[in-house]
Amino acid sequence: MSPPAATYDIPVATNGNGLNVNKDLSVKTAGRGQAKTLAEMENQWESFTFAPIRESQVSRAMTRRYFADLDTYAESDIVIIGAGSCGLSTAYMLGKARPDLKIAIIEAGVAPGGGAWLGGQLFSAMVMRKPADTFLNDVGVPYDDEGDFVVVKHAALFTATLLAKVLAFPNVKLFNATAVEDLITRPAPTQQDPKAVRIAGVVTNWTLVAMHHDDQSCMDPNTINAPLVISTTGHDGPFGAFSVKRLVSMQQLPALGGMRGLDMRSAEDAIVKRTREIVPGLIVGGMELSEVDGANRMGPTFGAMALSGVKAAEVALAVIEE
Ligand code: 48N
């Protein structure tokens, strides 16, 4: 249901171009038309009040929804680990293509977005090489066209726009400030490896708990079952490359390839091309992949993150529809 049109019938001192206090201190008010002195406007605020509420109503409004979501997404169709540029791009493509799927995004940070709030170092503009501009057009992010690449004037414009679109999908739920601290597995022996497993969901905990298991008594986790997990946990940060490191420690991968030095041209092609299902039930995309395959890093360009997300979504749909 779209929100009702905002009708501010409150003493807002503006003439449509921001506060306009003309020389005799009288100001125009929005929608009323009569001039009003600042003193009169202040006086009117004196009678202003919000509708009544009780604290428990706020608590119930939050907790009722959160625990209903936990119940709904306890069995998800797809879990995406990491709400960085790749994870959000994956969620956008899946949320749009398959409104019938329940998609849970687990993000360790309070703020989703990963490394995509700045373009590089502390510079705000974000570069994406073509053809990633097609993704920006799809999401509705404006940019400057520089020929072989495009520039979004602020990385936060990309991330905030993409995040807003993802959160608007009724079949996508973001659980932020929540860490995946393990993977659910099921035996899936093969001739080559009798100990092979397939991934069947994730093990989660509040991030602050997940980061402090060493200095507090055990606090057991929660779980989400899902036949398909897409891991986009990046290459750095407290949990970087989480899933592929866990695959090594559970002997499902022999070792990590280790991210190579920066080479923009080879890195971006490699990340997109190699986005794939690493073990049955687990697709890996974005910079987490560079830790698996020893791909180069690309530095401050984000086209591969977006298109790795596009590919991860396509791989996921192919796996589901197999
Ligand atoms: O932004 P990131 O780190 O990862 P990607 O792959 O989406 O984007 C990578 C991109 O930002 C770059 O690194 C750029 C292109 N630079 C490259 C270079 O050469 O330096 O997002 C990963 C997200 C973060 O928000 C983490 O908090 C989250 O994943 N995360 C987790 N969330 C839940 N559980 C976990 N175990 C976990 N691990 C990471």
mmCIF file of C-alpha atoms and ligand atoms in Angstrom:
data_model
loop_
_atom_site.group_PDB
_atom_site.id
_atom_site.type_symbol
_atom_site.label_atom_id
_atom_site.label_comp_id
_atom_site.label_asym_id
_atom_site.label_seq_id
_atom_site.Cartn_x
_atom_site.Cartn_y
_atom_site.Cartn_z
ATOM 1 C CA MET A 1 0.000 0.000 0.000
ATOM 2 C CA SER A 2 1.647 3.285 -0.999
ATOM 3 C CA PRO A 3 2.001 5.868 1.796
ATOM 4 C CA PRO A 4 -0.611 8.681 1.781
ATOM 5 C CA ALA A 5 0.544 11.930 0.127
ATOM 6 C CA ALA A 6 2.481 13.996 2.653
ATOM 7 C CA THR A 7 0.352 17.028 3.595
ATOM 8 C CA TYR A 8 2.335 19.110 6.021
ATOM 9 C CA ASP A 9 -0.246 21.331 7.641
ATOM 10 C CA ILE A 10 2.281 22.496 10.193
ATOM 11 C CA PRO A 11 3.881 25.919 10.521
ATOM 12 C CA VAL A 12 6.774 25.442 8.101
ATOM 13 C CA ALA A 13 8.398 28.744 7.293
ATOM 14 C CA THR A 14 9.131 28.407 3.608
ATOM 15 C CA ASN A 15 8.073 30.053 0.423
ATOM 16 C CA GLY A 16 8.879 26.906 -1.578
ATOM 17 C CA ASN A 17 12.531 27.815 -1.987
ATOM 18 C CA GLY A 18 13.598 27.144 1.587
ATOM 19 C CA LEU A 19 13.286 29.508 4.554
ATOM 20 C CA ASN A 20 12.671 32.939 3.218
ATOM 21 C CA VAL A 21 12.740 35.523 5.972
ATOM 22 C CA ASN A 22 12.347 38.781 4.163
ATOM 23 C CA LYS A 23 13.576 42.111 5.496
ATOM 24 C CA ASP A 24 10.653 42.777 7.835
ATOM 25 C CA LEU A 25 10.990 39.318 9.382
ATOM 26 C CA SER A 26 7.673 38.119 7.989
ATOM 27 C CA VAL A 27 7.804 34.689 6.334
ATOM 28 C CA LYS A 28 5.449 32.942 3.923
ATOM 29 C CA THR A 29 4.089 29.618 5.167
ATOM 30 C CA ALA A 30 3.610 26.575 2.960
ATOM 31 C CA GLY A 31 0.014 26.024 1.910
ATOM 32 C CA ARG A 32 -1.484 28.742 4.038
ATOM 33 C CA GLY A 33 -0.492 31.798 2.139
ATOM 34 C CA GLN A 34 -0.675 34.252 4.967
ATOM 35 C CA ALA A 35 2.461 36.016 6.099
ATOM 36 C CA LYS A 36 3.525 35.051 9.616
ATOM 37 C CA THR A 37 6.265 36.413 11.809
ATOM 38 C CA LEU A 38 8.795 33.975 13.190
ATOM 39 C CA ALA A 39 7.323 34.657 16.639
ATOM 40 C CA GLU A 40 3.848 33.656 15.441
ATOM 41 C CA MET A 41 5.266 30.505 13.842
ATOM 42 C CA GLU A 42 7.145 29.592 17.036
ATOM 43 C CA ASN A 43 3.981 30.179 18.985
ATOM 44 C CA GLN A 44 2.063 27.798 16.732
ATOM 45 C CA TRP A 45 4.680 25.081 17.359
ATOM 46 C CA GLU A 46 3.865 25.385 21.038
ATOM 47 C CA SER A 47 0.533 23.675 20.411
ATOM 48 C CA PHE A 48 2.119 20.970 18.197
ATOM 49 C CA THR A 49 2.057 17.344 19.432
ATOM 50 C CA PHE A 50 2.420 13.829 17.989
ATOM 51 C CA ALA A 51 -0.316 11.201 18.266
ATOM 52 C CA PRO A 52 -0.143 9.323 21.626
ATOM 53 C CA ILE A 53 1.861 6.082 22.047
ATOM 54 C CA ARG A 54 3.002 3.714 24.800
ATOM 55 C CA GLU A 55 6.578 2.344 24.794
ATOM 56 C CA SER A 56 5.328 -1.235 24.729
ATOM 57 C CA GLN A 57 3.513 -0.514 21.450
ATOM 58 C CA VAL A 58 6.874 0.364 19.845
ATOM 59 C CA SER A 59 8.501 -2.742 21.300
ATOM 60 C CA ARG A 60 5.698 -4.988 20.062
ATOM 61 C CA ALA A 61 5.663 -3.324 16.618
ATOM 62 C CA MET A 62 9.352 -4.184 16.208
ATOM 63 C CA THR A 63 9.600 -7.577 17.870
ATOM 64 C CA ARG A 64 6.338 -8.968 16.451
ATOM 65 C CA ARG A 65 7.606 -8.331 12.924
ATOM 66 C CA TYR A 66 11.178 -9.463 13.550
ATOM 67 C CA PHE A 67 10.181 -12.789 15.060
ATOM 68 C CA ALA A 68 7.557 -13.362 12.388
ATOM 69 C CA ASP A 69 10.334 -12.851 9.820
ATOM 70 C CA LEU A 70 12.642 -15.254 11.674
ATOM 71 C CA ASP A 71 9.827 -17.813 11.581
ATOM 72 C CA THR A 72 9.081 -17.211 7.895
ATOM 73 C CA TYR A 73 12.706 -17.316 6.756
ATOM 74 C CA ALA A 74 13.728 -20.239 9.008
ATOM 75 C CA GLU A 75 13.093 -22.193 5.802
ATOM 76 C CA SER A 76 14.353 -20.030 2.938
ATOM 77 C CA ASP A 77 14.750 -20.854 -0.744
ATOM 78 C CA ILE A 78 18.021 -18.920 -1.016
ATOM 79 C CA VAL A 79 20.306 -17.369 1.589
ATOM 80 C CA ILE A 80 22.751 -14.658 0.494
ATOM 81 C CA ILE A 81 25.653 -14.123 2.901
ATOM 82 C CA GLY A 82 26.901 -10.552 2.743
ATOM 83 C CA ALA A 83 25.037 -7.410 1.648
ATOM 84 C CA GLY A 84 27.937 -5.788 -0.159
ATOM 85 C CA SER A 85 27.760 -4.661 -3.779
ATOM 86 C CA CYS A 86 27.839 -8.227 -5.067
ATOM 87 C CA GLY A 87 25.358 -9.628 -2.562
ATOM 88 C CA LEU A 88 22.910 -6.777 -3.098
ATOM 89 C CA SER A 89 23.244 -7.070 -6.898
ATOM 90 C CA THR A 90 22.508 -10.801 -6.576
ATOM 91 C CA ALA A 91 19.494 -10.106 -4.367
ATOM 92 C CA TYR A 92 18.204 -7.481 -6.804
ATOM 93 C CA MET A 93 18.374 -9.844 -9.783
ATOM 94 C CA LEU A 94 16.775 -12.725 -7.857
ATOM 95 C CA GLY A 95 14.131 -10.601 -6.147
ATOM 96 C CA LYS A 96 13.083 -9.217 -9.515
ATOM 97 C CA ALA A 97 13.199 -12.518 -11.416
ATOM 98 C CA ARG A 98 11.592 -14.778 -8.828
ATOM 99 C CA PRO A 99 9.046 -13.065 -6.550
ATOM 100 C CA ASP A 100 7.958 -16.575 -5.527
ATOM 101 C CA LEU A 101 11.289 -17.326 -3.797
ATOM 102 C CA LYS A 102 11.973 -16.558 -0.145
ATOM 103 C CA ILE A 103 15.384 -14.862 -0.106
ATOM 104 C CA ALA A 104 17.176 -14.099 3.179
ATOM 105 C CA ILE A 105 20.222 -11.817 3.231
ATOM 106 C CA ILE A 106 22.488 -12.188 6.255
ATOM 107 C CA GLU A 107 24.735 -9.177 6.852
ATOM 108 C CA ALA A 108 27.221 -8.995 9.695
ATOM 109 C CA GLY A 109 27.375 -5.206 9.726
ATOM 110 C CA VAL A 110 24.685 -2.979 11.202
ATOM 111 C CA ALA A 111 25.020 -1.037 7.937
ATOM 112 C CA PRO A 112 24.715 -3.149 4.778
ATOM 113 C CA GLY A 113 26.696 -2.091 1.713
ATOM 114 C CA GLY A 114 30.123 -3.554 2.464
ATOM 115 C CA GLY A 115 32.896 -1.647 0.740
ATOM 116 C CA ALA A 116 30.620 0.220 -1.652
ATOM 117 C CA TRP A 117 29.968 3.432 0.279
ATOM 118 C CA LEU A 118 33.068 5.080 -1.186
ATOM 119 C CA GLY A 119 34.698 4.713 -4.592
ATOM 120 C CA GLY A 120 38.223 4.151 -3.306
ATOM 121 C CA GLN A 121 40.384 5.391 -0.409
ATOM 122 C CA LEU A 122 38.213 8.305 0.769
ATOM 123 C CA PHE A 123 37.047 9.399 -2.663
ATOM 124 C CA SER A 124 33.294 9.323 -3.134
ATOM 125 C CA ALA A 125 32.848 8.808 -6.904
ATOM 126 C CA MET A 126 32.386 5.192 -8.019
ATOM 127 C CA VAL A 127 33.773 3.854 -11.305
ATOM 128 C CA MET A 128 32.186 1.016 -13.239
ATOM 129 C CA ARG A 129 33.560 -0.219 -16.535
ATOM 130 C CA LYS A 130 31.131 -0.947 -19.363
ATOM 131 C CA PRO A 131 28.998 -3.019 -19.792
ATOM 132 C CA ALA A 132 28.178 -2.671 -16.076
ATOM 133 C CA ASP A 133 26.340 0.534 -17.027
ATOM 134 C CA THR A 134 23.500 -1.735 -18.135
ATOM 135 C CA PHE A 135 23.068 -2.779 -14.499
ATOM 136 C CA LEU A 136 23.029 0.859 -13.391
ATOM 137 C CA ASN A 137 20.350 1.596 -15.998
ATOM 138 C CA ASP A 138 18.309 -1.360 -14.743
ATOM 139 C CA VAL A 139 18.528 -0.249 -11.111
ATOM 140 C CA GLY A 140 18.063 3.424 -12.013
ATOM 141 C CA VAL A 141 21.377 4.916 -10.891
ATOM 142 C CA PRO A 142 22.471 8.025 -12.830
ATOM 143 C CA TYR A 143 26.097 8.340 -13.958
ATOM 144 C CA ASP A 144 28.528 10.311 -16.128
ATOM 145 C CA ASP A 145 29.486 8.456 -19.298
ATOM 146 C CA GLU A 146 33.245 8.554 -19.840
ATOM 147 C CA GLY A 147 33.438 6.257 -22.850
ATOM 148 C CA ASP A 148 34.742 2.860 -21.738
ATOM 149 C CA PHE A 149 33.566 3.429 -18.196
ATOM 150 C CA VAL A 150 30.952 5.373 -16.265
ATOM 151 C CA VAL A 151 31.183 7.304 -13.006
ATOM 152 C CA VAL A 152 28.460 7.443 -10.368
ATOM 153 C CA LYS A 153 28.875 10.785 -8.617
ATOM 154 C CA HIS A 154 28.812 9.156 -5.179
ATOM 155 C CA ALA A 155 29.200 5.450 -4.357
ATOM 156 C CA ALA A 156 26.504 5.880 -1.727
ATOM 157 C CA LEU A 157 24.058 6.838 -4.497
ATOM 158 C CA PHE A 158 24.648 3.431 -6.084
ATOM 159 C CA THR A 159 24.504 1.486 -2.836
ATOM 160 C CA ALA A 160 21.555 3.350 -1.344
ATOM 161 C CA THR A 161 19.523 3.064 -4.563
ATOM 162 C CA LEU A 162 20.287 -0.648 -4.931
ATOM 163 C CA LEU A 163 19.599 -1.282 -1.235
ATOM 164 C CA ALA A 164 16.275 0.540 -1.417
ATOM 165 C CA LYS A 165 15.208 -1.529 -4.422
ATOM 166 C CA VAL A 166 16.248 -4.798 -2.729
ATOM 167 C CA LEU A 167 14.488 -3.949 0.536
ATOM 168 C CA ALA A 168 11.305 -3.070 -1.356
ATOM 169 C CA PHE A 169 10.935 -6.656 -2.622
ATOM 170 C CA PRO A 170 8.281 -8.398 -0.459
ATOM 171 C CA ASN A 171 10.120 -11.735 -0.793
ATOM 172 C CA VAL A 172 13.528 -10.482 0.371
ATOM 173 C CA LYS A 173 14.429 -10.076 4.054
ATOM 174 C CA LEU A 174 17.638 -8.469 5.312
ATOM 175 C CA PHE A 175 18.912 -9.676 8.662
ATOM 176 C CA ASN A 176 21.712 -7.187 9.396
ATOM 177 C CA ALA A 177 23.956 -7.076 12.472
ATOM 178 C CA THR A 178 23.775 -10.858 12.080
ATOM 179 C CA ALA A 179 26.761 -13.039 11.201
ATOM 180 C CA VAL A 180 26.884 -16.381 9.463
ATOM 181 C CA GLU A 181 29.243 -18.293 11.734
ATOM 182 C CA ASP A 182 28.940 -21.668 10.127
ATOM 183 C CA LEU A 183 27.325 -23.584 7.260
ATOM 184 C CA ILE A 184 24.691 -26.324 7.550
ATOM 185 C CA THR A 185 25.868 -29.426 5.672
ATOM 186 C CA ARG A 186 24.427 -32.726 4.551
ATOM 187 C CA PRO A 187 26.443 -35.804 3.437
ATOM 188 C CA ALA A 188 26.787 -35.893 -0.346
ATOM 189 C CA PRO A 189 29.519 -38.520 -0.926
ATOM 190 C CA THR A 190 31.016 -38.857 -4.384
ATOM 191 C CA GLN A 191 33.283 -41.494 -5.858
ATOM 192 C CA GLN A 192 36.218 -39.073 -5.571
ATOM 193 C CA ASP A 193 35.350 -37.954 -2.032
ATOM 194 C CA PRO A 194 33.284 -40.090 0.335
ATOM 195 C CA LYS A 195 33.326 -37.160 2.789
ATOM 196 C CA ALA A 196 31.857 -34.651 0.326
ATOM 197 C CA VAL A 197 28.931 -32.587 1.548
ATOM 198 C CA ARG A 198 26.361 -30.278 0.118
ATOM 199 C CA ILE A 199 25.440 -27.007 1.791
ATOM 200 C CA ALA A 200 21.915 -26.890 3.214
ATOM 201 C CA GLY A 201 21.713 -23.557 5.013
ATOM 202 C CA VAL A 202 23.539 -21.265 7.409
ATOM 203 C CA VAL A 203 24.267 -20.960 11.111
ATOM 204 C CA THR A 204 23.795 -17.433 12.430
ATOM 205 C CA ASN A 205 24.354 -15.384 15.534
ATOM 206 C CA TRP A 206 24.286 -11.732 16.527
ATOM 207 C CA THR A 207 27.534 -10.352 15.089
ATOM 208 C CA LEU A 208 28.665 -9.060 18.466
ATOM 209 C CA VAL A 209 28.282 -12.557 19.861
ATOM 210 C CA ALA A 210 29.972 -14.172 16.854
ATOM 211 C CA MET A 211 32.967 -11.853 17.380
ATOM 212 C CA HIS A 212 33.302 -12.674 21.053
ATOM 213 C CA HIS A 213 33.017 -16.432 21.346
ATOM 214 C CA ASP A 214 36.550 -16.431 22.736
ATOM 215 C CA ASP A 215 35.795 -14.182 25.656
ATOM 216 C CA GLN A 216 32.374 -15.337 26.819
ATOM 217 C CA SER A 217 30.736 -18.603 27.719
ATOM 218 C CA CYS A 218 29.141 -20.422 24.819
ATOM 219 C CA MET A 219 26.126 -18.758 23.273
ATOM 220 C CA ASP A 220 24.619 -21.123 20.746
ATOM 221 C CA PRO A 221 23.601 -19.901 17.311
ATOM 222 C CA ASN A 222 20.410 -19.932 15.289
ATOM 223 C CA THR A 223 19.908 -21.624 11.915
ATOM 224 C CA ILE A 224 18.304 -21.020 8.536
ATOM 225 C CA ASN A 225 17.679 -23.989 6.237
ATOM 226 C CA ALA A 226 18.012 -23.333 2.517
ATOM 227 C CA PRO A 227 18.824 -25.613 -0.421
ATOM 228 C CA LEU A 228 21.022 -22.891 -1.899
ATOM 229 C CA VAL A 229 23.440 -20.426 -0.312
ATOM 230 C CA ILE A 230 25.196 -17.624 -2.208
ATOM 231 C CA SER A 231 28.272 -16.376 -0.393
ATOM 232 C CA THR A 232 29.516 -12.866 -1.180
ATOM 233 C CA THR A 233 31.503 -12.066 1.940
ATOM 234 C CA GLY A 234 34.249 -10.067 0.284
ATOM 235 C CA HIS A 235 37.974 -10.401 0.863
ATOM 236 C CA ASP A 236 38.587 -8.316 3.950
ATOM 237 C CA GLY A 237 36.967 -7.296 7.180
ATOM 238 C CA PRO A 238 36.494 -9.425 10.305
ATOM 239 C CA PHE A 239 34.625 -12.118 8.394
ATOM 240 C CA GLY A 240 36.088 -11.702 4.884
ATOM 241 C CA ALA A 241 35.988 -14.763 2.615
ATOM 242 C CA PHE A 242 34.093 -16.571 5.385
ATOM 243 C CA SER A 243 32.523 -19.429 3.461
ATOM 244 C CA VAL A 244 35.555 -20.435 1.412
ATOM 245 C CA LYS A 245 37.728 -20.414 4.544
ATOM 246 C CA ARG A 246 35.123 -22.647 6.224
ATOM 247 C CA LEU A 247 35.139 -25.010 3.223
ATOM 248 C CA VAL A 248 38.894 -25.405 3.710
ATOM 249 C CA SER A 249 38.584 -26.013 7.450
ATOM 250 C CA MET A 250 35.877 -28.640 6.837
ATOM 251 C CA GLN A 251 38.091 -30.221 4.154
ATOM 252 C CA GLN A 252 35.763 -29.474 1.244
ATOM 253 C CA LEU A 253 38.440 -27.361 -0.444
ATOM 254 C CA PRO A 254 42.135 -28.317 -0.340
ATOM 255 C CA ALA A 255 43.388 -24.769 0.199
ATOM 256 C CA LEU A 256 42.735 -21.137 -0.678
ATOM 257 C CA GLY A 257 44.384 -19.729 -3.795
ATOM 258 C CA GLY A 258 45.005 -16.392 -2.061
ATOM 259 C CA MET A 259 44.171 -13.043 -3.663
ATOM 260 C CA ARG A 260 46.836 -11.794 -6.086
ATOM 261 C CA GLY A 261 48.063 -8.217 -6.552
ATOM 262 C CA LEU A 262 46.035 -5.487 -8.199
ATOM 263 C CA ASP A 263 45.428 -5.851 -11.943
ATOM 264 C CA MET A 264 42.167 -4.130 -12.856
ATOM 265 C CA ARG A 265 41.773 -5.568 -16.332
ATOM 266 C CA SER A 266 42.360 -9.221 -15.527
ATOM 267 C CA ALA A 267 40.672 -9.165 -12.096
ATOM 268 C CA GLU A 268 37.220 -7.982 -13.148
ATOM 269 C CA ASP A 269 36.847 -10.415 -16.058
ATOM 270 C CA ALA A 270 38.053 -13.295 -13.861
ATOM 271 C CA ILE A 271 35.657 -12.568 -10.987
ATOM 272 C CA VAL A 272 32.616 -12.418 -13.252
ATOM 273 C CA LYS A 273 33.578 -15.472 -15.310
ATOM 274 C CA ARG A 274 34.424 -17.593 -12.253
ATOM 275 C CA THR A 275 31.289 -16.798 -10.231
ATOM 276 C CA ARG A 276 30.000 -20.320 -9.777
ATOM 277 C CA GLU A 277 28.792 -23.131 -7.526
ATOM 278 C CA ILE A 278 31.936 -24.122 -5.609
ATOM 279 C CA VAL A 279 30.396 -27.101 -3.827
ATOM 280 C CA PRO A 280 26.839 -28.395 -4.205
ATOM 281 C CA GLY A 281 24.499 -25.838 -2.644
ATOM 282 C CA LEU A 282 27.084 -23.036 -2.347
ATOM 283 C CA ILE A 283 27.657 -20.376 -4.990
ATOM 284 C CA VAL A 284 30.466 -17.864 -4.428
ATOM 285 C CA GLY A 285 30.624 -14.409 -6.002
ATOM 286 C CA GLY A 286 32.327 -11.053 -5.649
ATOM 287 C CA MET A 287 35.687 -10.544 -4.035
ATOM 288 C CA GLU A 288 35.365 -13.686 -1.891
ATOM 289 C CA LEU A 289 36.159 -15.520 -5.112
ATOM 290 C CA SER A 290 39.575 -13.873 -5.359
ATOM 291 C CA GLU A 291 40.539 -15.797 -2.213
ATOM 292 C CA VAL A 292 39.462 -19.117 -3.720
ATOM 293 C CA ASP A 293 41.057 -18.930 -7.147
ATOM 294 C CA GLY A 294 43.922 -16.596 -6.458
ATOM 295 C CA ALA A 295 42.394 -13.999 -8.744
ATOM 296 C CA ASN A 296 43.912 -10.559 -8.840
ATOM 297 C CA ARG A 297 42.185 -7.744 -7.025
ATOM 298 C CA MET A 298 40.756 -4.916 -9.099
ATOM 299 C CA GLY A 299 40.911 -2.040 -6.640
ATOM 300 C CA PRO A 300 38.445 0.885 -6.870
ATOM 301 C CA THR A 301 36.222 -0.270 -9.714
ATOM 302 C CA PHE A 302 32.904 -2.026 -9.068
ATOM 303 C CA GLY A 303 31.573 -3.333 -12.384
ATOM 304 C CA ALA A 304 32.665 -6.864 -11.566
ATOM 305 C CA MET A 305 30.739 -6.777 -8.288
ATOM 306 C CA ALA A 306 27.517 -5.876 -10.035
ATOM 307 C CA LEU A 307 27.931 -8.349 -12.876
ATOM 308 C CA SER A 308 29.191 -11.099 -10.573
ATOM 309 C CA GLY A 309 25.878 -10.588 -8.796
ATOM 310 C CA VAL A 310 24.026 -10.871 -12.093
ATOM 311 C CA LYS A 311 25.869 -14.104 -12.869
ATOM 312 C CA ALA A 312 25.407 -15.491 -9.344
ATOM 313 C CA ALA A 313 21.664 -14.979 -9.736
ATOM 314 C CA GLU A 314 21.684 -16.749 -13.103
ATOM 315 C CA VAL A 315 23.683 -19.664 -11.692
ATOM 316 C CA ALA A 316 21.272 -19.866 -8.752
ATOM 317 C CA LEU A 317 18.223 -20.001 -11.013
ATOM 318 C CA ALA A 318 19.890 -22.631 -13.197
ATOM 319 C CA VAL A 319 20.695 -24.740 -10.122
ATOM 320 C CA ILE A 320 17.162 -24.382 -8.748
ATOM 321 C CA GLU A 321 15.553 -25.195 -12.075
ATOM 322 C CA GLU A 322 17.838 -28.202 -12.703
HETATM 323 O O1 48N B 1 31.888 -5.183 -0.231
HETATM 324 P P1 48N B 1 32.187 -6.523 0.351
HETATM 325 O O2 48N B 1 33.396 -6.682 1.189
HETATM 326 O O3 48N B 1 32.301 -7.653 -0.783
HETATM 327 P P2 48N B 1 31.785 -7.644 -2.295
HETATM 328 O O4 48N B 1 32.393 -8.846 -2.922
HETATM 329 O O5 48N B 1 30.327 -7.455 -2.364
HETATM 330 O O6 48N B 1 32.447 -6.320 -2.933
HETATM 331 C C1 48N B 1 33.845 -6.189 -2.889
HETATM 332 C C2 48N B 1 34.177 -4.739 -3.184
HETATM 333 O O7 48N B 1 33.648 -3.902 -2.155
HETATM 334 C C3 48N B 1 35.650 -4.570 -3.202
HETATM 335 O O8 48N B 1 36.345 -5.111 -2.351
HETATM 336 C C4 48N B 1 36.236 -3.632 -4.206
HETATM 337 C C5 48N B 1 35.785 -3.936 -5.609
HETATM 338 N N1 48N B 1 37.671 -3.627 -4.058
HETATM 339 C C6 48N B 1 38.458 -4.536 -4.525
HETATM 340 C C7 48N B 1 39.884 -4.481 -4.159
HETATM 341 O O9 48N B 1 40.718 -4.883 -4.956
HETATM 342 O O10 48N B 1 40.189 -3.941 -3.041
HETATM 343 O O11 48N B 1 30.895 -6.980 1.186
HETATM 344 C C8 48N B 1 30.906 -8.193 1.904
HETATM 345 C C9 48N B 1 29.838 -8.084 2.973
HETATM 346 C C10 48N B 1 30.218 -7.088 4.085
HETATM 347 O O12 48N B 1 29.165 -6.178 4.269
HETATM 348 C C11 48N B 1 30.435 -7.960 5.297
HETATM 349 O O13 48N B 1 30.004 -7.350 6.504
HETATM 350 C C12 48N B 1 29.572 -9.155 4.982
HETATM 351 O O14 48N B 1 29.698 -9.341 3.591
HETATM 352 N N2 48N B 1 30.033 -10.401 5.590
HETATM 353 C C13 48N B 1 29.242 -11.235 6.310
HETATM 354 N N3 48N B 1 27.948 -11.121 6.666
HETATM 355 C C14 48N B 1 27.444 -12.118 7.407
HETATM 356 N N4 48N B 1 28.162 -13.203 7.810
HETATM 357 C C15 48N B 1 29.453 -13.330 7.469
HETATM 358 N N5 48N B 1 30.149 -14.403 7.858
HETATM 359 C C16 48N B 1 30.048 -12.316 6.677
HETATM 360 N N6 48N B 1 31.288 -12.111 6.163
HETATM 361 C C17 48N B 1 31.266 -10.951 5.521
#
